[in-house]
Short mmCIF file of C-alpha atoms in Angstrom, two decimals:
data_model
loop_
_atom_site.label_atom_id
_atom_site.label_comp_id
_atom_site.label_asym_id
_atom_site.label_seq_id
_atom_site.Cartn_x
_atom_site.Cartn_y
_atom_site.Cartn_z
CA MET A 1 114.77 101.15 137.18
CA MET A 2 112.26 103.40 135.44
CA THR A 3 111.10 106.44 137.38
CA LYS A 4 108.87 109.36 136.48
CA THR A 5 111.95 111.60 136.23
CA ILE A 6 113.72 109.18 133.89
CA ALA A 7 110.58 108.96 131.74
CA GLU A 8 110.45 112.75 131.54
CA ILE A 9 114.14 112.86 130.55
CA ILE A 10 113.45 110.29 127.82
CA TRP A 11 110.62 112.46 126.46
CA LEU A 12 112.83 115.57 126.57
CA ALA A 13 115.68 113.71 124.84
CA GLY A 14 113.22 112.65 122.15
CA ILE A 15 112.18 116.25 121.51
CA VAL A 16 115.81 117.32 121.32
CA GLY A 17 116.43 114.42 118.93
CA TRP A 18 113.48 115.58 116.81
CA TYR A 19 115.04 119.04 116.53
CA VAL A 20 118.52 117.65 115.76
CA ILE A 21 117.08 115.49 112.97
CA ARG A 22 115.02 118.27 111.40
CA HIS A 23 117.43 121.21 111.69
CA PRO A 24 119.78 120.44 108.77
CA TYR A 25 116.85 119.69 106.45
CA ALA A 26 115.11 122.93 107.48
CA ARG A 27 118.27 124.92 106.70
CA ARG A 28 118.74 123.18 103.37
CA SER A 29 115.09 123.59 102.34
CA LYS A 30 115.35 127.39 102.53
CA LYS A 31 117.76 127.26 99.59
CA GLN A 32 115.37 125.36 97.30
CA ALA A 33 113.22 127.31 94.83
CA ILE A 34 109.48 126.91 95.34
CA SER A 35 107.02 126.54 92.47
CA ARG A 36 103.83 126.26 94.59
CA SER A 37 102.98 126.91 98.22
CA LEU A 38 99.83 126.28 100.24
CA THR A 39 101.27 128.06 103.26
CA ASP A 40 98.22 130.01 104.35
CA ARG A 41 96.46 130.77 107.63
CA ARG A 42 95.03 127.26 107.79
CA GLU A 43 98.46 125.70 107.30
CA TRP A 44 100.05 127.88 109.99
CA THR A 45 97.19 127.09 112.40
CA LEU A 46 97.66 123.35 111.89
CA LEU A 47 101.42 123.59 112.40
CA ILE A 48 100.89 125.60 115.60
CA VAL A 49 98.33 123.10 116.92
CA ALA A 50 100.71 120.20 116.25
CA SER A 51 103.60 122.06 117.92
CA LEU A 52 101.47 122.89 120.95
CA GLY A 53 100.49 119.26 121.38
CA LEU A 54 103.82 117.62 120.64
CA ALA A 55 106.16 120.11 122.32
CA VAL A 56 104.80 123.20 124.07
CA ILE A 57 102.12 121.74 126.37
CA PRO A 58 104.27 118.83 127.58
CA ALA A 59 107.29 121.13 128.02
CA LEU A 60 105.19 123.52 130.11
CA TYR A 61 103.95 120.56 132.14
CA LEU A 62 107.53 119.50 132.88
CA ALA A 63 108.76 123.02 133.57
CA THR A 64 105.85 124.38 135.60
CA GLY A 65 103.60 121.50 136.61
CA LEU A 66 100.87 122.86 134.32
CA ALA A 67 97.64 120.90 134.88
CA SER A 68 99.23 118.68 137.53
CA SER A 69 95.70 118.12 138.86
CA LEU A 70 95.28 115.91 135.77
CA ASP A 71 98.18 113.63 136.73
CA ARG A 72 97.54 109.90 136.54
CA PRO A 73 99.49 107.23 138.37
CA PHE A 74 102.98 106.64 136.97
CA ILE A 75 103.27 103.07 135.68
CA PRO A 76 106.89 102.09 134.97
CA ALA A 77 105.85 99.39 132.49
CA LEU A 78 104.13 101.99 130.31
CA ALA A 79 107.22 104.18 130.38
CA TRP A 80 109.38 101.20 129.38
CA ILE A 81 107.09 100.70 126.38
CA GLY A 82 107.36 104.42 125.64
CA LEU A 83 111.14 104.17 125.25
CA PRO A 84 111.17 101.95 122.10
CA VAL A 85 108.12 103.78 120.74
CA MET A 86 110.10 107.03 121.02
CA GLY A 87 113.05 105.35 119.31
CA LEU A 88 110.84 104.12 116.48
CA ALA A 89 109.25 107.58 116.12
CA LEU A 90 112.66 109.22 115.80
CA TRP A 91 113.94 106.58 113.38
CA LEU A 92 110.87 107.01 111.16
CA PHE A 93 111.16 110.80 111.40
CA TYR A 94 114.82 110.61 110.32
CA ARG A 95 114.12 108.08 107.57
CA SER A 96 111.31 110.21 106.08
CA HIS A 97 113.57 113.28 105.98
CA ALA A 98 116.54 111.37 104.56
CA ASP A 99 114.45 109.72 101.86
CA LEU A 100 112.80 113.02 100.85
CA GLY A 101 116.09 114.91 100.78
CA ASN A 102 115.69 118.26 98.98
CA ASN A 103 111.97 117.60 98.41
CA TRP A 104 111.16 118.12 102.10
CA SER A 105 109.55 121.23 103.53
CA ALA A 106 107.86 121.93 106.86
CA SER A 107 104.76 123.32 105.18
CA LEU A 108 102.88 122.38 102.02
CA LYS A 109 105.26 123.40 99.24
CA VAL A 110 106.32 121.98 95.91
CA ARG A 111 109.88 122.67 94.83
CA GLN A 112 110.76 123.63 91.26
CA SER A 113 112.94 120.52 91.07
CA HIS A 114 110.49 118.40 93.08
CA LEU A 115 110.62 114.66 92.48
CA LEU A 116 108.05 112.07 93.50
CA VAL A 117 109.83 109.95 96.12
CA THR A 118 108.67 106.33 96.11
CA ASN A 119 111.76 104.60 97.47
CA GLY A 120 112.99 103.90 101.00
CA ILE A 121 110.24 104.16 103.61
CA TYR A 122 107.99 105.68 100.95
CA ARG A 123 107.74 102.24 99.30
CA LEU A 124 105.60 101.18 102.26
CA ILE A 125 103.62 104.30 103.19
CA ARG A 126 102.94 107.68 101.59
CA HIS A 127 103.14 109.74 104.78
CA PRO A 128 105.79 108.37 107.15
CA MET A 129 106.29 111.76 108.77
CA TYR A 130 102.68 111.78 109.99
CA ALA A 131 103.18 108.22 111.21
CA SER A 132 106.23 109.42 113.15
CA PHE A 133 104.12 112.20 114.72
CA PHE A 134 101.53 109.64 115.86
CA LEU A 135 104.31 107.47 117.33
CA LEU A 136 105.84 110.53 119.02
CA GLY A 137 102.41 111.34 120.48
CA LEU A 138 101.99 107.75 121.68
CA ALA A 139 105.45 107.81 123.30
CA GLN A 140 104.50 111.09 124.97
CA PHE A 141 101.33 109.50 126.37
CA LEU A 142 103.28 106.51 127.68
CA LEU A 143 106.10 108.58 129.19
CA LEU A 144 104.20 111.53 130.71
CA PRO A 145 101.58 110.47 133.28
CA ASN A 146 99.30 113.46 132.84
CA TRP A 147 96.03 113.38 130.92
CA LEU A 148 96.61 116.79 129.31
CA ALA A 149 100.36 116.72 128.63
CA GLY A 150 100.36 113.01 127.81
CA SER A 151 97.53 113.05 125.31
CA ALA A 152 98.16 116.50 123.75
CA GLY A 153 100.62 115.04 121.25
CA LEU A 154 98.21 112.44 119.89
CA ILE A 155 95.48 115.07 119.63
CA GLY A 156 97.81 117.54 117.87
CA ALA A 157 99.02 114.87 115.43
CA LEU A 158 95.46 113.76 114.70
CA ILE A 159 94.28 117.32 113.98
CA LEU A 160 97.28 117.97 111.73
CA PHE A 161 96.73 114.74 109.82
CA ALA A 162 92.95 115.07 109.51
CA PHE A 163 92.96 118.62 108.18
CA ARG A 164 96.16 118.54 106.13
CA VAL A 165 96.73 115.20 104.42
CA GLY A 166 93.94 115.69 101.88
CA ARG A 167 95.38 119.03 100.75
CA GLU A 168 98.84 117.51 100.57
CA GLU A 169 97.69 114.61 98.43
CA GLU A 170 95.73 116.94 96.14
CA MET A 171 98.84 119.09 95.71
CA MET A 172 100.91 116.02 94.81
CA LEU A 173 98.24 114.82 92.40
CA GLN A 174 98.24 118.19 90.64
CA ARG A 175 102.04 118.11 90.36
CA PHE A 176 102.57 114.47 89.37
CA GLY A 177 99.20 113.40 87.92
CA ALA A 178 98.91 109.74 86.92
CA GLU A 179 102.30 108.93 88.44
CA TYR A 180 101.03 109.97 91.89
CA SER A 181 97.69 108.22 91.35
CA ALA A 182 99.50 104.96 90.60
CA TYR A 183 101.76 105.42 93.62
CA ALA A 184 98.81 106.21 95.91
CA GLY A 185 96.96 103.17 94.57
CA GLY A 186 99.82 100.89 95.57
CA THR A 187 100.56 102.26 99.05
CA LYS A 188 98.76 103.04 102.29
CA ARG A 189 98.81 106.43 103.99
CA ILE A 190 100.45 105.81 107.38
CA VAL A 191 100.23 102.11 108.35
CA PRO A 192 101.72 99.61 105.85
CA TRP A 193 99.10 97.27 104.32
CA VAL A 194 96.35 98.68 106.61
CA TYR A 195 95.64 102.42 106.20
#
């Protein structure tokens, strides 16, 4: 039986899972030499906005009842749908990290030994990590019946994607040139065969 409390626990477990997946890659990435970084005020602002939407606002909602006046009716069927969406988000998040390996970084950076990854999940889409953020935001909306806390993740992911992906692709194009152009021409950004 799905209850509001169980749905909240599922969301919380998903956020813990997100951290568990990312932590070893974050530690490892600190040891990799950087040849170019676009980590500026804009980049930090986008990362903060995404974190607020995907973690901080919903966590405050669960811990304090923040914006409980914006609660919507809890619908168990939506929460049941949220469970596999959360699972898919975490799988895609893990797969994107595992396939990138030492090329991964939380912000826009190119490593000295950076390779263009086109295998694994990157055969299908160029930005699976953004896709995982959108799925995480959708799971959040389905699991947390509050208009603010539920939708904050999708809004944060959309802002991050809209204002960052162009810079990221330009950085990759400058690093890999025609190789990246050919790769981009044969793949979609976040939804296989669609967009």
